Amino acid sequence: MGKLIVLGLIIWLIVHFIKKASAKQKYKQELEEFASNIEVRVTYSGDDWDDDYDFKATQSDGECWIPPGQSVEIYGHTIKDGMLFVGDGLGALSGYGADPALINPNLSRSADRSCTENYAMSYWPSYSRISPEARAAYIDWLAKGRRVEGAYIGYVFLFYYGLERRVLHGKPAQEELLHIRDELSDLLAIYGDNRSFRQYSENFLGLINVLIGDGTHKSEINPNKIARGMYPPSFKIELGKHVADGKPIPWDLALEWVLRDPETRLRVPAKRCPHEFAFLFKTLYQEKFGEGMVVPPNKKKIRLEYHPASSSLRGFSSEVDIPDPSGLKRPLGNLWKLVDQSMSDLDSYSRLMGKDPEAAKGIAGIALLPGSIAMKRKSSELDALRQYCNNTLGGKEMGTAQVNTLIEMWPTNTPGKLTKAEASQASSILGALGIGMEPDPRHGGRTPAAGDEIVLFNFPEGKDEAPGTGYHQAIALVHLTGQVAAADGDVSPEERSALHSHLAQSLGLSQAESLRLSAFFEWIIARPPSMAGMKAKLDGLSTAQREKVADFLISVAGADGVIHPKEITILEKIYKTMGMEPKDVQTHIHRFLANGDSQPVTVKDADTGKTGYSIPPAPGASPEADVKLDANRLRLKREQTKEVAELLKDVFTDDVAEPEAEAEKVPDFYGLGAPYKAILVKLGEQDTWDKDSFNALAEKYGLMPSGVLESLNDAALDNFDDEVLFDEENIEVNREVLEEMLA
């Protein structure tokens, strides 16, 4: 009899499914084949049903079912919104005895009990066989609206068994199916932390969506709400139809696909920051695939399956002629790369979120987010910073800002001081606003100190761009040439333009790098480097290398068409600093002029103000010859600039990247000391360690293996409520806890 009932249930499912799919003619034949090829499988619970052998089934489903929206009185408690089987004669569809979901008011019940206790309830509970105390607790849960945080999961399953029976056997109307789907969705949101309930209910919801037949599947994109390896029927059909029809797979369906893959291993950032993780994946996915990835149809077909949790019912399995791409390695590999990048981009933010959630909500946290997310966050601190930058720039290309103001606006660990990390965060958030700063500690610049000034500038098209090698070479040149250019006390626009243009062209700078260099030049002109520390930096250059640097500096001095006496004075100081004869400056200037390496240049007399001389064009030179000569000179100047830049890049490394202040003392690793942290870092290199390798690792640090295992697990349990190492046949690493401990 039980098998006939199950068979009838399956036939109704098939008919219902085909009816809802009739609008989609393309799949009509496949769904009909689904009906003809269905496989029915009935199994029996391993529970001892001896107590129910004498039970006689005397009631039908319709006699016992309390529909949605209807209330019922049980043991003096009013249970609202129905969706229950209540009676004394509803038998199980397979096996013996009463249906597990049936609430029989005639059975004994103790005084009220809390639904947070299980009262010796078995793994596969049945209302007729649980203790009187458990019955009281179950009624307590129902009377409280079925939404009680911390309720024992067995009571949730008892109710769930009834929903399964109603959907799979009771032939509910469309409206009732919608009520049941909404109820189940709410239960999943509250009790989904239980892996077993999540697996059953996700699949059941997918089946209900197929039965409703509205043609939509709501993708789940929260990693914390997905059971890996579980593919609900509605998900499989939605994904399969996109593949069969050659349609782009939307980002949310693609994310759900890779999250359900049993091979996917998520790190802490994806779980701790699920909304940011999903947004980053969406951004990266759409950048790479546009409307979505198109996957060619594969040969494997979808197998629709459902295996109920209730011991009264066991499910069905049948193949549908729609492609099943769920296990395809190539598209999953592409999706995994985006998942991995999304997690990596969230590493810093996730660590702050774990240590100080409140700080993560502020501007310091926003600074750690990728720009695509950061600018979507609402923050009064961010608004204030944006306004200050706009006022500073005032519509201009660049402007000078006070570091003290930035310190006041930033949540610094030490009052009145920016660390390099904090300055880098500030630079990142400015970059997200489309604004650059110089010096920039993210790219080798010194850390701005209280009382300093920085130069702000607008990025081209508002896009933050990391500078390349050419920029760093140019910075090294500017450190030295800044002294020469500023020697006359007034760096003319012509001088700035000539130097900047020469460096940008010679070193192949992009528009963003060129703007950044202009900002750095403005900053260093206002505070040229001291001669005091320069001698030691230049002592490492050979005589030939110093000559090349000297020639380049003279060309910088003449860039504006005038060599001022103050520039000659500073050149003489640099010559002396480099171990060269100061009197050679005049000789080299005349050589520079005689070689025609410049436009006509005036050597200005400091006392009389009389001008010197200029070099006229060579007589009889044709325009064509001039063009050839200029092109050749330009090439040589570019080569000279690159050569000198490479020399000075190493010389001024310490100026470009200022040493960090002494690191703060790191506290003991959960009270265990450095060796334990080193061992845990090493263990993180793989998921499984054989006992011999683990023992050798512990002994390498002079520690007992059993002591390492116990100490690390004690620390993990105290701080993260779970062990970090599982002592099985091998040592298994709990990667999620390990990453938390090392974050």
XYZ file of C-alpha atoms in Angstrom:
743
model
C 0.000 0.000 0.000
C 2.802 2.376 0.942
C 4.509 1.911 -2.399
C 1.280 2.613 -4.286
C 0.831 5.844 -2.347
C 4.402 6.946 -3.130
C 3.904 6.042 -6.794
C 0.729 8.127 -6.866
C 2.651 10.996 -5.307
C 5.340 10.805 -7.970
C 2.802 10.687 -10.808
C 1.128 13.816 -9.429
C 4.498 15.541 -9.207
C 5.228 14.722 -12.829
C 1.850 15.940 -14.088
C 2.142 19.124 -12.028
C 5.650 19.739 -13.305
C 4.676 19.231 -16.951
C 1.630 21.485 -16.587
C 3.723 24.383 -15.285
C 6.299 23.921 -18.031
C 3.776 23.848 -20.876
C 4.456 27.492 -21.723
C 8.020 26.558 -22.577
C 7.477 24.380 -25.636
C 11.160 23.783 -26.110
C 11.325 21.627 -22.997
C 7.928 19.914 -23.257
C 9.362 16.739 -24.747
C 12.156 16.592 -22.159
C 9.702 16.937 -19.280
C 7.448 14.241 -20.726
C 10.445 11.942 -20.886
C 11.120 12.880 -17.266
C 7.659 11.505 -16.478
C 8.229 8.244 -18.322
C 11.731 7.609 -17.021
C 11.184 8.381 -13.343
C 12.636 5.937 -10.859
C 10.806 5.376 -7.578
C 12.853 4.341 -4.567
C 11.261 3.578 -1.185
C 13.487 2.834 1.784
C 12.830 2.287 5.434
C 14.197 4.005 8.491
C 16.509 2.093 10.755
C 14.458 3.169 13.804
C 12.748 0.528 15.936
C 9.035 0.889 15.240
C 7.904 -1.966 17.499
C 5.829 0.418 19.595
C 3.774 1.345 16.486
C 3.088 -2.122 15.086
C -0.484 -1.960 16.381
C -1.174 1.501 14.926
C -4.155 1.577 12.564
C -4.325 4.268 9.871
C -7.885 5.610 10.057
C -7.535 9.165 8.753
C -6.641 10.783 5.452
C -4.301 13.707 4.888
C -7.238 16.035 4.314
C -8.801 15.145 7.665
C -5.634 15.959 9.601
C -4.118 18.890 7.661
C -4.441 22.379 9.189
C -3.969 24.745 6.239
C -1.952 27.986 6.267
C -3.695 30.879 7.989
C -5.815 28.656 10.247
C -5.292 28.288 14.007
C -5.642 25.165 16.151
C -5.807 24.557 19.919
C -3.393 21.911 21.254
C -2.968 21.260 24.990
C -4.423 24.686 25.735
C -1.992 26.478 23.404
C -3.162 28.331 20.298
C -1.008 27.437 17.284
C -1.417 30.064 14.574
C -0.971 29.822 10.811
C -1.514 26.058 10.599
C 0.655 23.966 8.245
C 0.393 21.020 10.650
C -1.019 17.497 10.691
C -3.176 17.040 13.838
C -5.139 13.839 14.616
C -4.783 10.279 15.847
C -5.063 8.140 12.702
C -2.660 9.399 9.987
C -0.302 6.576 9.073
C 3.202 6.716 7.659
C 3.466 6.444 3.867
C 6.138 3.778 4.241
C 7.088 1.556 7.119
C 4.800 1.176 10.132
C 3.068 3.400 12.657
C 1.893 6.976 12.717
C 3.363 9.578 10.437
C 6.300 11.229 12.254
C 4.767 14.714 11.743
C 1.352 13.843 13.173
C 0.545 15.671 16.431
C -1.678 13.326 18.411
C -3.358 15.286 21.243
C -4.235 11.998 22.951
C -0.604 11.204 23.746
C 0.789 12.188 27.112
C 2.541 15.491 27.544
C 4.392 16.941 30.503
C 4.114 20.450 31.877
C 5.509 23.229 29.694
C 9.134 22.816 28.675
C 11.610 25.070 26.864
C 12.118 24.433 23.166
C 15.852 25.038 23.535
C 16.299 21.592 25.161
C 16.055 18.272 23.304
C 14.827 15.956 26.107
C 16.510 12.839 24.699
C 15.006 13.230 21.215
C 16.438 10.772 18.661
C 18.081 11.700 15.352
C 14.963 10.773 13.300
C 12.210 11.937 15.645
C 8.556 11.003 15.446
C 5.973 12.829 17.548
C 4.439 9.517 18.663
C 7.761 8.253 20.030
C 9.444 11.288 21.629
C 9.239 11.823 25.370
C 6.345 13.721 27.011
C 8.824 16.494 27.877
C 9.918 16.776 24.228
C 6.256 16.966 23.127
C 5.725 19.862 25.530
C 8.825 21.605 24.204
C 7.675 21.096 20.588
C 4.280 22.644 21.349
C 6.136 25.514 23.049
C 8.108 26.109 19.835
C 4.967 26.018 17.687
C 3.060 28.352 20.023
C 5.896 30.894 19.866
C 5.530 31.161 16.096
C 8.280 28.696 15.053
C 10.882 31.449 15.021
C 12.837 30.995 18.234
C 16.585 31.629 18.147
C 18.442 28.705 19.698
C 15.560 26.241 19.447
C 16.610 22.590 19.252
C 16.764 21.606 15.576
C 14.757 18.401 16.155
C 11.560 20.437 16.642
C 12.224 22.236 13.361
C 12.587 18.890 11.608
C 9.324 17.546 13.068
C 7.489 20.488 11.527
C 9.516 20.144 8.303
C 8.397 16.504 7.939
C 4.812 17.734 7.727
C 5.668 20.232 4.984
C 7.366 17.475 3.003
C 4.328 15.216 3.258
C 1.931 18.000 2.292
C 3.914 19.056 -0.793
C 4.880 15.592 -2.003
C 1.629 13.810 -1.207
C -1.163 16.295 -0.522
C -1.443 17.958 -3.964
C -1.567 21.524 -2.588
C -2.875 24.349 -4.742
C -0.566 27.059 -6.090
C -1.455 29.541 -3.341
C -0.702 26.995 -0.631
C 2.625 26.137 -2.251
C 3.563 29.807 -2.102
C 2.707 29.921 1.625
C 4.801 26.823 2.281
C 7.719 28.234 0.287
C 7.658 31.473 2.276
C 7.489 29.581 5.576
C 10.382 27.347 4.609
C 12.454 30.341 3.472
C 11.959 31.958 6.889
C 12.953 28.775 8.700
C 16.058 28.454 6.553
C 17.076 32.017 7.378
C 16.806 31.300 11.119
C 18.012 27.703 11.385
C 20.256 27.479 8.319
C 23.384 27.288 10.452
C 22.511 23.641 10.973
C 24.183 21.971 8.006
C 21.756 19.047 7.840
C 18.680 21.283 7.849
C 20.253 23.581 5.271
C 20.975 20.718 2.897
C 17.467 19.287 3.105
C 15.634 22.610 2.981
C 17.682 24.080 0.098
C 16.846 21.070 -2.044
C 13.215 21.125 -0.954
C 12.891 24.834 -1.761
C 14.370 24.132 -5.176
C 11.790 21.413 -5.759
C 8.931 23.697 -4.629
C 10.135 26.377 -7.044
C 10.015 23.827 -9.848
C 6.456 22.853 -8.850
C 5.363 26.490 -8.686
C 6.753 26.821 -12.173
C 7.140 30.597 -12.270
C 10.306 30.167 -14.346
C 12.527 32.028 -11.923
C 15.276 30.887 -9.614
C 16.431 33.227 -6.873
C 20.187 32.760 -6.668
C 21.792 32.469 -3.248
C 25.051 34.458 -3.210
C 25.850 34.484 0.509
C 28.624 31.913 1.111
C 27.378 31.398 4.664
C 23.993 30.220 3.402
C 25.091 27.634 0.853
C 25.810 23.962 1.450
C 28.698 22.952 -0.822
C 27.969 20.008 -3.080
C 24.194 20.539 -2.946
C 22.421 21.491 -6.192
C 18.704 22.285 -5.678
C 16.475 21.238 -8.602
C 15.519 24.807 -9.509
C 19.207 25.813 -9.645
C 20.107 22.885 -11.886
C 17.267 23.625 -14.284
C 18.020 27.380 -14.381
C 21.713 26.805 -15.094
C 20.990 24.012 -17.585
C 18.538 26.134 -19.573
C 21.030 28.988 -19.899
C 23.573 26.540 -21.281
C 21.078 24.790 -23.573
C 19.867 28.100 -25.013
C 23.377 29.563 -25.400
C 22.485 32.457 -23.089
C 25.023 34.391 -20.987
C 25.024 33.187 -17.389
C 24.254 36.169 -15.102
C 26.762 36.977 -12.373
C 24.618 35.834 -9.426
C 23.893 32.427 -10.994
C 27.609 32.069 -11.802
C 28.562 32.913 -8.213
C 26.058 30.415 -6.818
C 27.462 27.817 -9.214
C 31.047 28.144 -7.993
C 29.968 28.410 -4.338
C 28.063 25.121 -4.616
C 31.002 23.327 -6.201
C 32.304 20.755 -3.667
C 35.900 21.650 -4.615
C 35.500 25.305 -3.638
C 37.411 26.222 -0.477
C 36.582 29.683 0.797
C 38.851 31.680 3.069
C 37.773 33.904 5.935
C 37.220 37.152 3.927
C 34.393 35.608 1.860
C 32.587 34.399 4.979
C 33.273 37.398 7.199
C 32.407 39.960 4.511
C 29.811 38.191 2.309
C 28.207 41.339 0.870
C 31.526 42.935 -0.091
C 32.701 39.601 -1.477
C 29.632 39.236 -3.712
C 29.934 42.826 -4.942
C 33.607 42.349 -5.845
C 32.837 39.100 -7.665
C 30.084 40.844 -9.606
C 32.437 43.670 -10.601
C 35.222 41.321 -11.719
C 32.803 38.964 -13.495
C 31.169 41.745 -15.503
C 34.563 43.240 -16.389
C 35.682 39.875 -17.774
C 32.467 38.471 -19.265
C 30.186 41.478 -19.813
C 26.589 40.219 -19.732
C 27.832 36.806 -18.691
C 29.858 33.737 -19.559
C 28.466 31.538 -22.340
C 29.077 27.821 -21.795
C 28.684 25.345 -24.692
C 26.159 22.534 -23.983
C 27.720 19.374 -22.583
C 26.524 15.788 -22.916
C 25.687 15.065 -19.285
C 21.981 15.535 -18.507
C 20.284 16.834 -15.373
C 19.150 14.235 -12.866
C 16.368 15.617 -10.687
C 16.434 14.046 -7.261
C 14.858 14.571 -3.891
C 15.422 12.460 -0.804
C 13.096 13.583 2.007
C 14.212 13.944 5.594
C 11.053 12.220 6.880
C 11.274 8.481 7.447
C 7.715 8.280 6.114
C 8.816 9.215 2.586
C 11.795 8.429 0.462
C 12.391 10.159 -2.803
C 12.707 9.890 -6.516
C 15.424 10.272 -9.139
C 15.103 10.765 -12.888
C 17.032 12.229 -15.783
C 15.796 15.230 -17.792
C 17.097 15.984 -21.289
C 18.621 19.325 -20.309
C 22.428 19.769 -20.053
C 23.935 19.567 -16.579
C 27.097 21.733 -16.603
C 27.431 21.831 -12.793
C 30.669 19.808 -12.747
C 32.449 21.319 -15.785
C 36.039 22.080 -14.758
C 36.962 24.815 -17.239
C 34.198 27.351 -16.487
C 34.462 26.575 -12.767
C 38.210 27.219 -12.987
C 37.562 30.642 -14.528
C 35.019 31.441 -11.834
C 37.344 30.278 -9.067
C 40.013 32.766 -10.211
C 37.501 35.580 -9.706
C 36.509 34.183 -6.304
C 40.152 33.984 -5.248
C 40.889 37.535 -6.408
C 37.800 38.822 -4.597
C 38.964 37.211 -1.357
C 42.512 38.542 -1.782
C 41.221 42.084 -2.357
C 39.324 41.829 0.940
C 42.165 40.421 3.072
C 43.154 43.674 4.797
C 39.580 44.808 5.340
C 38.610 41.385 6.679
C 41.435 41.439 9.236
C 40.304 44.838 10.504
C 36.695 43.634 10.590
C 37.780 40.688 12.728
C 39.784 42.800 15.157
C 37.684 45.960 15.352
C 34.293 45.874 13.580
C 33.524 49.468 14.535
C 36.765 50.760 13.022
C 36.018 48.793 9.859
C 32.793 50.784 9.429
C 34.703 54.094 9.470
C 37.059 55.766 7.047
C 39.996 53.553 8.087
C 37.985 50.507 7.018
C 36.747 52.143 3.829
C 40.371 52.847 2.906
C 41.097 49.109 2.919
C 38.292 48.331 0.475
C 38.782 48.304 -3.304
C 37.701 51.577 -4.869
C 34.664 50.016 -6.558
C 33.171 49.358 -3.105
C 34.727 52.145 -1.067
C 32.984 54.953 -2.879
C 29.583 53.357 -2.378
C 29.926 53.496 1.405
C 28.171 56.309 3.233
C 30.459 58.043 5.721
C 30.473 61.541 7.198
C 34.269 61.226 7.562
C 34.607 60.436 3.868
C 32.337 63.329 2.935
C 34.482 65.707 5.029
C 37.691 64.475 3.389
C 36.183 64.846 -0.079
C 35.087 68.406 0.702
C 38.523 69.351 2.043
C 40.231 68.031 -1.090
C 37.800 69.877 -3.354
C 38.418 73.122 -1.441
C 42.191 72.586 -1.629
C 42.180 71.974 -5.371
C 39.572 74.638 -6.078
C 39.101 73.434 -9.630
C 42.861 73.510 -10.320
C 45.023 70.634 -11.450
C 46.906 70.517 -8.148
C 47.063 72.215 -4.777
C 48.940 72.175 -1.457
C 47.325 70.545 1.593
C 48.320 70.618 5.253
C 49.301 67.293 6.822
C 48.007 68.512 10.188
C 44.521 68.783 8.713
C 44.768 65.260 7.318
C 45.865 63.954 10.726
C 42.883 65.634 12.376
C 40.534 63.913 9.923
C 42.130 60.464 10.172
C 41.637 57.987 13.071
C 45.350 57.669 13.937
C 46.584 55.252 16.585
C 48.984 57.892 17.938
C 47.590 61.420 18.335
C 49.275 63.912 16.013
C 51.172 61.300 14.000
C 50.583 59.271 10.842
C 52.239 55.877 10.549
C 53.268 54.679 7.112
C 50.337 52.247 7.088
C 47.885 55.023 7.990
C 49.360 57.389 5.393
C 49.092 54.630 2.788
C 45.448 54.071 3.732
C 44.781 57.802 3.396
C 46.435 57.782 -0.020
C 44.298 54.800 -1.059
C 41.053 56.497 -0.083
C 42.146 59.666 -1.894
C 42.879 57.505 -4.941
C 39.368 56.104 -4.766
C 38.145 59.720 -4.816
C 40.188 60.276 -7.987
C 42.841 62.332 -6.176
C 46.568 61.614 -5.894
C 49.031 62.853 -3.287
C 52.770 63.398 -3.258
C 54.812 62.207 -1.598
C 52.892 58.918 -1.681
C 54.117 56.241 0.776
C 52.337 53.543 -1.265
C 54.871 54.105 -4.041
C 58.099 54.748 -2.144
C 57.459 58.305 -0.982
C 58.298 59.455 2.533
C 55.613 59.328 5.215
C 54.120 62.829 5.700
C 54.792 64.203 9.199
C 52.915 66.725 11.315
C 53.659 70.253 10.116
C 54.486 69.091 6.573
C 52.655 69.901 3.390
C 51.635 67.516 0.638
C 50.592 68.221 -2.931
C 47.212 66.937 -4.148
C 46.371 66.467 -7.812
C 43.482 65.117 -9.895
C 44.000 61.792 -11.657
C 43.148 61.699 -15.367
C 39.562 60.444 -15.650
C 39.554 60.034 -11.870
C 41.382 56.682 -12.033
C 44.102 55.855 -9.497
C 47.116 54.426 -11.298
C 50.259 52.915 -9.766
C 53.399 54.482 -11.312
C 55.935 52.376 -13.161
C 59.730 52.200 -13.416
C 60.039 55.382 -15.490
C 58.361 57.412 -12.762
C 60.706 56.124 -10.061
C 63.683 56.984 -12.260
C 62.288 60.482 -12.740
C 61.844 60.919 -8.974
C 65.538 60.143 -8.437
C 66.474 62.824 -10.974
C 64.135 65.357 -9.409
C 65.773 64.853 -5.993
C 69.048 66.171 -7.378
C 67.836 68.593 -10.029
C 65.416 70.205 -7.587
C 68.335 71.918 -5.919
C 69.607 73.315 -9.196
C 66.180 74.352 -10.467
C 65.328 76.137 -7.201
C 68.743 77.750 -6.735
C 67.722 81.124 -8.124
C 64.790 81.270 -5.690
C 62.226 81.419 -8.471
C 61.495 78.407 -10.627
C 59.949 79.906 -13.724
C 57.060 78.276 -15.559
C 59.361 77.843 -18.559
C 61.949 76.068 -16.393
C 59.380 73.763 -14.863
C 57.795 73.023 -18.207
C 61.099 72.308 -19.912
C 62.334 69.975 -17.178
C 59.017 68.206 -16.823
C 58.552 67.771 -20.556
C 62.090 66.448 -20.950
C 61.710 63.873 -18.182
C 58.235 62.774 -19.294
C 59.337 62.237 -22.889
C 62.700 60.686 -22.083
C 61.339 58.200 -19.583
C 58.070 57.433 -21.406
C 55.747 58.563 -18.620
C 51.987 58.100 -18.911
C 49.602 61.010 -18.391
C 48.948 59.950 -14.797
C 52.683 59.501 -14.101
C 53.386 62.876 -15.658
C 50.825 64.557 -13.379
C 52.224 62.729 -10.360
C 55.749 63.874 -11.275
C 54.547 67.480 -11.549
C 53.058 67.197 -8.069
C 56.261 65.746 -6.648
C 58.296 68.488 -8.348
C 56.075 71.130 -6.732
C 56.609 69.460 -3.369
C 60.409 69.145 -3.604
C 60.939 72.646 -5.012
C 59.448 73.985 -1.781
C 61.902 71.902 0.286
C 65.031 71.075 -1.792
C 67.203 68.273 -0.361
C 70.022 69.236 1.985
C 73.600 69.049 0.725
C 74.680 67.594 4.072
C 73.752 63.992 3.409
C 74.305 64.057 -0.338
C 78.081 63.508 -0.323
C 77.855 60.045 1.194
C 75.166 59.111 -1.326
C 77.248 60.240 -4.328
C 80.609 58.812 -3.193
C 79.723 55.460 -4.753
C 79.661 56.884 -8.288
C 82.675 56.475 -10.585
C 84.408 59.502 -12.160
C 82.714 58.844 -15.515
C 79.321 58.513 -13.849
C 79.799 61.799 -12.004
C 80.678 63.512 -15.286
C 77.416 62.308 -16.796
C 75.430 63.535 -13.803
C 77.209 66.917 -14.002
C 76.426 67.335 -17.718
C 72.788 66.530 -17.062
C 72.549 69.058 -14.209
C 73.958 71.812 -16.413
C 71.349 71.041 -19.071
C 68.711 71.379 -16.323
C 70.146 74.742 -15.262
C 69.880 76.014 -18.837
C 66.408 74.603 -19.414
C 64.736 78.032 -19.035
C 67.165 79.854 -21.330
C 69.021 81.584 -18.457
C 71.823 80.297 -16.233
C 71.534 82.357 -13.061
C 74.554 83.003 -10.779
C 72.739 81.224 -7.911
C 72.399 78.184 -10.138
C 76.124 78.331 -10.858
C 76.764 78.535 -7.109
C 74.656 75.458 -6.343
C 76.244 73.600 -9.250
C 79.668 74.383 -7.767
C 78.475 72.961 -4.420
C 77.214 69.795 -6.073
C 80.486 69.458 -7.981
C 82.366 69.731 -4.721
C 80.007 67.230 -3.081
C 80.665 64.784 -5.910
C 84.455 65.215 -5.496
C 84.789 67.321 -8.658
C 86.483 70.710 -9.059
C 83.960 73.584 -8.583
C 85.889 75.706 -11.113
C 85.020 73.144 -13.784
C 81.390 74.340 -13.723
C 82.225 77.331 -15.973
C 84.140 75.115 -18.351
C 81.307 72.618 -18.592
C 78.748 75.385 -19.154
C 80.776 76.678 -22.110
C 81.116 73.125 -23.434
C 77.348 72.722 -23.090
C 76.785 75.927 -25.082
C 79.437 75.144 -27.667
C 77.982 71.701 -28.377
C 74.628 73.292 -29.173
C 72.884 71.109 -26.601
C 70.354 73.805 -25.858
C 68.308 76.600 -27.241
C 70.138 79.944 -26.985
C 71.070 80.371 -23.308
C 71.967 83.571 -21.466
C 74.534 83.552 -18.679
C 73.354 86.305 -16.361
C 75.773 88.618 -14.562
C 74.877 88.902 -10.886
C 76.354 92.404 -10.414
C 75.549 94.378 -13.528
C 72.493 92.581 -14.792
C 74.089 92.584 -18.242
C 73.230 89.629 -20.382
C 75.804 87.327 -21.825
C 75.776 85.691 -25.168
C 73.728 83.246 -27.156
C 74.739 80.670 -29.692
C 73.393 81.483 -33.155
C 72.466 78.792 -35.659
C 75.315 77.385 -37.728
C 75.678 79.340 -40.981
C 74.351 77.708 -44.100
C 72.414 75.009 -42.264
C 69.414 73.829 -44.216
C 65.994 73.224 -42.591
C 66.315 69.519 -43.423
C 69.675 69.315 -41.644
C 68.207 71.070 -38.622
C 65.407 68.539 -38.444
C 67.820 65.617 -38.627
C 70.106 67.176 -36.051
C 67.225 67.880 -33.645
C 65.929 64.315 -33.898
C 69.383 62.927 -33.210
C 69.907 65.259 -30.265
C 66.525 64.315 -28.873
C 67.413 60.637 -29.015
C 70.766 61.245 -27.331
C 69.198 63.386 -24.603
C 66.637 60.680 -23.886
C 69.359 58.087 -23.595
C 71.394 60.390 -21.353
C 68.375 61.041 -19.134
C 67.594 57.334 -18.725
C 71.231 56.545 -17.960
C 71.540 59.250 -15.307
C 68.143 58.360 -13.870
C 69.212 54.747 -13.411
C 72.407 55.867 -11.665
C 70.582 58.160 -9.265
C 67.717 55.741 -8.583
C 70.036 53.588 -6.491
C 71.786 56.593 -4.947
C 68.537 58.086 -3.635
C 66.799 54.861 -2.659
C 66.770 55.824 1.005
C 65.224 59.196 0.184
C 62.564 57.687 -2.007
C 61.587 54.986 0.467
C 62.100 56.262 3.960
C 62.881 53.583 6.579
C 59.976 52.539 8.760
C 59.914 53.525 12.372
C 60.729 50.792 14.850
C 57.951 48.236 14.752
C 55.671 48.024 17.714
C 56.246 45.034 19.947
C 54.120 42.105 18.848
C 52.261 40.455 21.723
C 52.667 36.763 22.420
C 50.786 34.458 20.074
C 47.685 33.784 22.199
C 50.034 33.508 25.162
C 51.993 30.679 23.507
C 55.018 32.469 22.094
C 56.644 32.719 18.666
C 57.493 29.002 18.070
C 53.814 28.055 18.155
C 52.979 30.719 15.586
C 55.832 29.547 13.356
C 54.539 25.967 13.572
C 50.991 27.048 12.722
C 52.218 29.082 9.738
C 54.070 26.008 8.465
C 51.036 23.764 9.041
C 48.995 26.141 6.886
C 50.981 25.087 3.813
C 48.861 21.933 3.429
C 45.571 20.542 4.720
C 46.812 17.165 5.935
C 50.010 16.133 7.741
C 51.092 12.606 8.522
C 51.995 12.033 12.165
C 55.732 11.643 11.528
C 55.967 14.974 9.681
C 53.949 16.731 12.365
C 56.114 15.279 15.131
C 59.284 16.306 13.301
C 57.986 19.858 12.900
C 57.219 20.174 16.622
C 60.585 18.696 17.615
C 62.362 21.110 15.283
C 61.246 23.876 17.645
C 62.115 21.845 20.736
C 58.470 21.137 21.622
C 56.547 17.955 22.384
C 54.107 17.104 19.554
C 51.275 16.310 21.985
C 51.888 19.610 23.770
C 51.775 21.558 20.491
C 48.502 19.877 19.526
C 46.896 20.529 22.883
C 48.148 24.128 23.241
C 47.126 25.240 19.760
C 43.691 23.630 20.104
C 43.158 25.186 23.533
C 43.969 28.622 22.097
C 41.651 28.019 19.135
C 38.786 26.870 21.354
C 39.225 29.808 23.750
C 39.187 32.372 20.942
C 37.242 30.829 18.052
C 35.120 28.053 19.604
C 36.652 25.314 17.473
C 39.826 23.247 17.210
C 42.459 24.224 14.672
C 43.966 20.718 14.387
C 42.009 17.468 14.218
C 43.910 14.461 15.561
C 42.698 11.692 13.251
C 44.714 9.057 11.380
C 46.617 12.106 10.161
C 46.657 15.655 11.505
C 43.887 17.532 9.669
C 44.107 21.339 9.534
C 40.938 23.361 10.161
C 41.815 26.033 7.625
C 39.072 28.459 8.584
C 40.214 28.604 12.218
C 43.883 28.680 11.189
C 43.282 31.751 9.039
C 41.397 33.410 11.885
C 44.288 32.768 14.273
C 46.869 34.134 11.846
C 44.775 37.115 10.671
